[in-house]
XYZ file of C-alpha atoms in Angstrom:
378
model
C -20.487 -5.969 19.031
C -21.678 -2.457 19.595
C -18.998 -2.487 22.419
C -15.985 -3.446 20.132
C -17.533 -0.440 18.140
C -17.291 1.959 21.118
C -14.027 0.630 22.407
C -12.894 1.333 18.742
C -13.770 4.837 18.721
C -13.278 5.661 21.976
C -8.980 4.418 21.572
C -9.613 6.237 18.037
C -10.309 9.468 20.067
C -7.409 8.385 22.145
C -4.625 8.431 19.410
C -6.213 11.730 17.489
C -5.291 13.771 20.725
C -2.013 13.013 21.492
C 0.208 16.060 20.596
C 2.617 14.180 17.891
C -0.941 14.450 16.044
C -1.938 17.575 16.601
C -0.309 19.270 13.194
C -0.598 17.608 9.592
C 2.523 15.011 9.303
C 2.869 16.133 6.255
C 2.483 20.080 5.571
C 1.993 21.173 9.954
C -1.530 22.382 9.275
C -3.044 22.521 12.891
C -6.050 19.903 13.912
C -6.293 17.598 10.969
C -9.156 15.534 10.824
C -8.117 12.603 7.884
C -5.594 9.823 8.456
C -3.753 7.292 6.144
C -4.683 3.767 7.599
C -1.946 2.595 5.743
C 0.631 4.442 6.911
C 0.003 5.545 10.094
C -0.226 8.852 9.888
C -2.697 12.264 10.807
C -3.033 14.477 7.659
C -4.947 17.606 6.951
C -8.088 17.374 4.003
C -5.773 18.660 1.384
C -3.047 16.213 2.031
C -5.318 13.454 1.955
C -6.337 14.376 -1.352
C -3.066 13.926 -2.654
C -2.252 10.433 -0.737
C -5.501 9.660 -2.461
C -3.661 10.072 -5.717
C -1.126 7.601 -4.639
C -3.325 4.596 -3.649
C -0.598 1.943 -3.879
C 1.032 3.597 -0.849
C -2.030 5.801 0.860
C -5.328 4.783 1.619
C -7.244 7.446 3.427
C -10.422 7.976 5.637
C -11.578 10.411 8.022
C -11.881 10.411 11.536
C -14.803 12.280 11.734
C -17.111 10.686 8.928
C -15.479 7.418 7.985
C -15.807 3.940 9.967
C -12.840 2.517 11.480
C -12.550 -0.858 12.476
C -10.383 -2.265 14.951
C -7.371 -3.057 13.027
C -6.679 -0.510 11.577
C -7.353 1.491 14.698
C -4.358 -0.517 16.405
C -2.309 0.213 13.711
C -2.975 4.197 14.406
C -1.903 3.241 17.516
C 0.915 1.369 17.056
C 2.459 4.185 14.624
C 0.885 7.732 14.493
C 3.202 10.578 12.990
C 6.014 10.586 15.781
C 6.912 6.545 14.677
C 5.808 7.378 10.890
C 8.236 10.362 10.556
C 11.289 8.569 12.058
C 10.795 6.187 9.197
C 10.156 8.188 6.003
C 11.537 11.429 8.057
C 15.145 10.146 8.965
C 18.014 11.141 6.277
C 16.169 14.374 5.264
C 19.368 16.820 4.034
C 19.754 20.040 5.553
C 18.791 22.032 2.422
C 15.915 19.772 1.487
C 12.884 22.248 1.259
C 10.289 20.961 3.397
C 6.937 23.071 2.407
C 4.358 23.687 4.728
C 0.540 24.525 4.283
C 0.812 27.673 2.753
C 3.075 26.319 0.089
C 1.918 25.392 -3.458
C 0.631 22.482 -4.381
C 3.387 21.081 -6.836
C 5.707 21.633 -3.868
C 3.929 19.516 -0.981
C 3.127 16.684 -3.291
C 6.478 16.238 -4.692
C 6.915 16.278 -0.097
C 4.390 13.249 -0.005
C 5.240 11.562 -3.068
C 9.033 12.100 -2.050
C 8.774 10.664 1.431
C 6.062 7.927 1.228
C 6.577 6.932 -2.945
C 10.530 7.172 -3.523
C 11.317 6.924 -0.368
C 14.081 9.627 -0.786
C 14.864 9.995 2.942
C 14.499 6.218 4.902
C 18.600 5.474 4.325
C 21.634 7.658 4.941
C 23.805 8.446 2.447
C 21.064 8.010 -0.505
C 21.802 9.190 -4.062
C 19.015 11.703 -4.961
C 18.624 13.535 -8.289
C 19.224 17.168 -6.391
C 22.173 15.592 -4.619
C 25.242 15.262 -7.270
C 25.931 19.249 -6.879
C 25.702 19.423 -10.569
C 21.695 19.093 -12.816
C 21.567 20.006 -16.461
C 17.922 19.828 -18.409
C 15.741 21.639 -20.524
C 13.272 24.430 -18.641
C 10.774 26.258 -20.548
C 11.747 30.249 -20.238
C 9.886 33.004 -20.846
C 11.417 35.272 -23.127
C 11.532 38.809 -21.996
C 10.283 40.490 -25.212
C 7.762 38.205 -26.734
C 6.518 36.336 -23.698
C 6.679 33.105 -24.907
C 7.837 29.756 -23.110
C 10.483 28.251 -25.176
C 12.463 24.737 -23.981
C 15.978 26.356 -23.297
C 18.899 24.365 -21.762
C 20.404 24.973 -17.295
C 22.894 23.954 -16.169
C 23.653 23.543 -12.410
C 27.128 23.093 -10.957
C 28.541 23.141 -7.958
C 32.149 23.022 -9.191
C 31.971 26.366 -11.228
C 29.579 27.870 -8.495
C 27.077 29.293 -10.934
C 23.934 28.519 -12.901
C 24.082 28.876 -16.261
C 21.632 28.694 -19.203
C 21.942 28.555 -23.294
C 19.734 29.767 -26.589
C 20.831 26.227 -28.058
C 20.960 22.704 -26.879
C 24.549 22.491 -28.509
C 25.156 26.873 -27.871
C 28.643 26.976 -26.525
C 28.584 30.380 -24.474
C 25.690 30.541 -22.516
C 23.046 33.359 -22.590
C 23.849 34.001 -19.028
C 26.016 32.840 -16.257
C 24.637 33.873 -12.833
C 26.615 33.075 -9.714
C 24.906 30.673 -7.476
C 24.940 33.331 -3.934
C 22.784 36.219 -5.546
C 19.984 33.298 -6.747
C 16.963 33.022 -5.607
C 14.028 30.974 -6.621
C 10.064 30.578 -5.468
C 7.501 28.811 -6.742
C 5.124 31.117 -8.570
C 2.113 28.817 -10.138
C -0.512 31.412 -10.322
C 1.783 34.330 -11.558
C 3.044 32.178 -14.154
C -0.314 30.590 -15.564
C 1.476 27.163 -14.346
C 0.795 24.808 -11.535
C 4.943 24.195 -11.506
C 5.710 27.829 -12.550
C 8.993 28.674 -11.147
C 10.519 32.091 -10.390
C 13.978 32.525 -10.274
C 15.985 35.839 -9.864
C 19.544 37.307 -9.769
C 21.093 40.526 -8.577
C 23.152 41.767 -11.581
C 24.601 45.247 -11.499
C 22.916 45.838 -7.963
C 19.757 44.911 -10.002
C 17.220 41.943 -9.548
C 16.648 40.076 -13.112
C 13.888 37.950 -13.612
C 13.925 34.361 -14.945
C 10.048 32.781 -15.262
C 10.026 28.866 -16.054
C 8.659 25.716 -15.663
C 8.625 21.945 -16.508
C 5.795 19.941 -17.265
C 7.201 17.330 -14.499
C 6.084 18.185 -11.531
C 8.973 16.404 -10.016
C 11.595 18.121 -12.333
C 10.658 21.219 -11.482
C 11.129 20.399 -7.435
C 14.548 18.382 -8.131
C 15.623 21.733 -9.680
C 14.317 23.606 -6.838
C 16.069 21.546 -4.472
C 19.021 20.897 -6.196
C 19.645 25.211 -6.487
C 19.314 24.890 -2.254
C 21.834 22.637 -2.442
C 24.492 23.767 -4.536
C 23.970 27.215 -2.411
C 23.924 25.141 0.836
C 27.161 23.790 -0.057
C 28.732 26.993 -1.547
C 27.860 28.933 1.707
C 29.536 26.044 3.869
C 32.630 26.683 2.405
C 32.057 30.468 2.159
C 31.436 30.704 6.173
C 33.165 27.892 7.934
C 32.077 28.835 11.395
C 28.613 28.880 10.411
C 26.386 26.891 11.845
C 23.937 24.477 9.327
C 20.781 25.913 10.267
C 22.200 29.717 10.175
C 23.566 28.319 6.114
C 19.684 26.623 5.502
C 18.528 29.997 6.807
C 19.959 32.063 3.797
C 18.718 29.789 1.365
C 15.891 30.264 -1.295
C 13.074 32.354 0.365
C 9.795 33.076 -0.558
C 8.770 37.236 -1.177
C 7.115 38.448 1.972
C 4.455 40.153 0.138
C 3.287 40.862 -3.501
C 0.690 42.499 -5.021
C -0.793 45.637 -6.673
C -0.572 48.995 -5.084
C -0.970 53.010 -6.587
C 2.108 54.619 -6.564
C 3.182 58.684 -7.352
C 6.697 59.910 -7.812
C 9.074 61.672 -5.994
C 7.463 65.023 -6.351
C 4.082 63.636 -4.731
C 1.857 65.997 -6.929
C 1.958 63.271 -10.079
C -0.737 61.305 -10.839
C -0.989 57.664 -8.806
C 0.068 54.753 -10.940
C -1.170 51.412 -10.707
C 2.095 48.821 -10.392
C 2.374 45.166 -9.383
C 5.054 45.145 -5.892
C 7.267 43.012 -4.720
C 9.088 42.654 -1.248
C 12.162 40.657 -1.284
C 12.990 41.392 2.581
C 14.740 44.389 1.804
C 14.174 45.217 -1.753
C 10.509 46.808 -2.607
C 9.905 46.768 -6.363
C 7.464 47.713 -8.506
C 6.547 47.037 -11.788
C 4.518 47.610 -14.840
C 3.246 44.070 -15.536
C 4.159 41.004 -12.321
C 6.511 39.143 -15.359
C 8.710 41.685 -16.663
C 12.213 41.085 -15.970
C 13.706 43.608 -14.816
C 12.217 45.750 -12.034
C 10.921 50.401 -12.811
C 12.152 50.836 -9.640
C 13.465 49.803 -6.250
C 13.506 50.795 -3.039
C 15.499 50.356 0.404
C 13.426 49.393 3.097
C 16.046 49.888 6.374
C 15.572 49.320 9.922
C 13.645 51.443 12.486
C 16.370 52.734 14.238
C 18.413 54.040 11.069
C 14.830 56.008 10.768
C 12.920 54.065 8.700
C 9.128 53.581 9.818
C 5.837 52.740 7.949
C 2.561 54.807 8.219
C -0.968 54.220 7.228
C -2.590 56.728 5.864
C -1.191 59.808 3.309
C 0.555 63.145 4.118
C -2.502 65.385 4.539
C -2.613 67.861 1.799
C -1.473 64.591 -0.942
C -1.892 66.104 -4.118
C -2.110 63.304 -7.852
C -5.356 61.433 -8.580
C -5.823 57.984 -7.386
C -8.271 55.836 -7.254
C -8.007 53.660 -4.525
C -7.887 55.039 -1.268
C -6.652 53.173 1.516
C -2.997 54.748 1.685
C 0.205 54.205 3.373
C 3.444 56.292 3.051
C 6.796 54.435 3.692
C 9.291 57.311 5.613
C 12.925 56.467 4.755
C 15.953 59.193 5.818
C 15.767 60.373 2.382
C 12.140 60.904 1.717
C 8.582 59.876 1.705
C 6.958 57.086 -0.804
C 3.550 57.130 -0.831
C 1.242 54.026 -2.154
C -2.453 53.285 -2.177
C -4.311 50.130 -1.857
C -7.427 48.667 -2.990
C -8.982 47.121 -0.238
C -8.637 47.852 3.541
C -7.215 44.347 4.230
C -4.555 44.998 1.149
C -3.527 47.655 3.714
C -3.051 46.290 6.352
C -1.726 42.914 5.206
C 1.091 45.560 2.962
C 1.750 47.452 6.663
C 2.559 44.255 8.735
C 4.339 43.156 5.984
C 7.007 46.451 5.647
C 6.834 46.587 10.082
C 8.576 42.777 10.008
C 11.463 44.084 8.255
C 11.411 47.792 9.942
C 11.912 46.138 13.358
C 14.531 43.739 12.260
C 18.220 45.097 13.279
C 20.337 45.246 9.971
C 23.235 43.132 8.803
C 26.545 44.325 7.838
C 25.986 43.213 4.247
C 22.514 44.996 4.184
C 24.375 48.646 5.467
C 26.247 48.104 2.148
C 23.130 47.487 0.831
C 21.771 50.973 1.114
C 24.701 53.093 1.202
C 24.535 51.485 -3.038
C 21.106 52.305 -2.575
C 21.857 56.229 -1.418
C 24.643 56.708 -3.861
C 22.575 55.557 -6.738
C 19.637 58.416 -6.241
């Protein structure tokens, strides 16, 4: 009896140590220490909590604390992450966003449910709710002026290449009509104050406009997110016919590089520093009085090092102006210096790392055009 238990434990550890099982099957987090005895996948603690909410599909156990009988160990040995992924992830659309452990709960939960509960990716050519090229429905949208969330009809059309929303269900003309190639969408549950909160941004007259929405259903809001990515993908396939699928995939929706509060001063660098909410969206650094403002109060273009842009720790000596935070940083551009202060040293270093990741990248032809616009505007 004891010998059989020891053999099972030895086999379990051997299967656990396989390279294919070294990352969580669902979010990619290293060193998973939970597993599904019914699906045969190795998962992290966070994803195990999601699996536990679908008990008809997945039974989860700790690899360290729970007892595994011989039949369960053999099932894990026959499956594992590679075999199970080959079944449940066989036909994922290239545009579908596969979340990581850094992503929010609703994205990870709907990814797991899509795979194992709804089996959306097991068959080729399966009709999916975000692959039709058109999506229409109600999302709760935050009012630009009053801050209230009200139901609004949204319409996404691949044929027209745009996203529209209407203030009334029977309205014939949309409030906005935005081309799909200038749209970005990113989940913002903390900022919006809703676990299903989605921030949609687009460029209007080369300025960023924010729309904040949510839906009561996690599945519905993630379907909207992937429908936007689907329409963008097919639009870009036509616009850039020689680009590879992976090149186009990399141009779909993106998460912001960093967000948070900093203090800033004006161009004369003698004004008092004011606390503002900052968003770094690749080469656009935007600042807002409030994180949920529809429009930025200002934007700064962050170019490349070879074009005269740099990031420096600290403020120039002799900097004037009152500031309450003492961890400074300076963005140097060909035209001027921008001064900021952070509340903590950790914030300061994180911002410097984010700016450095942008500045060290070469600029594309499109980014040169954006830089020229910013210089003309100033």
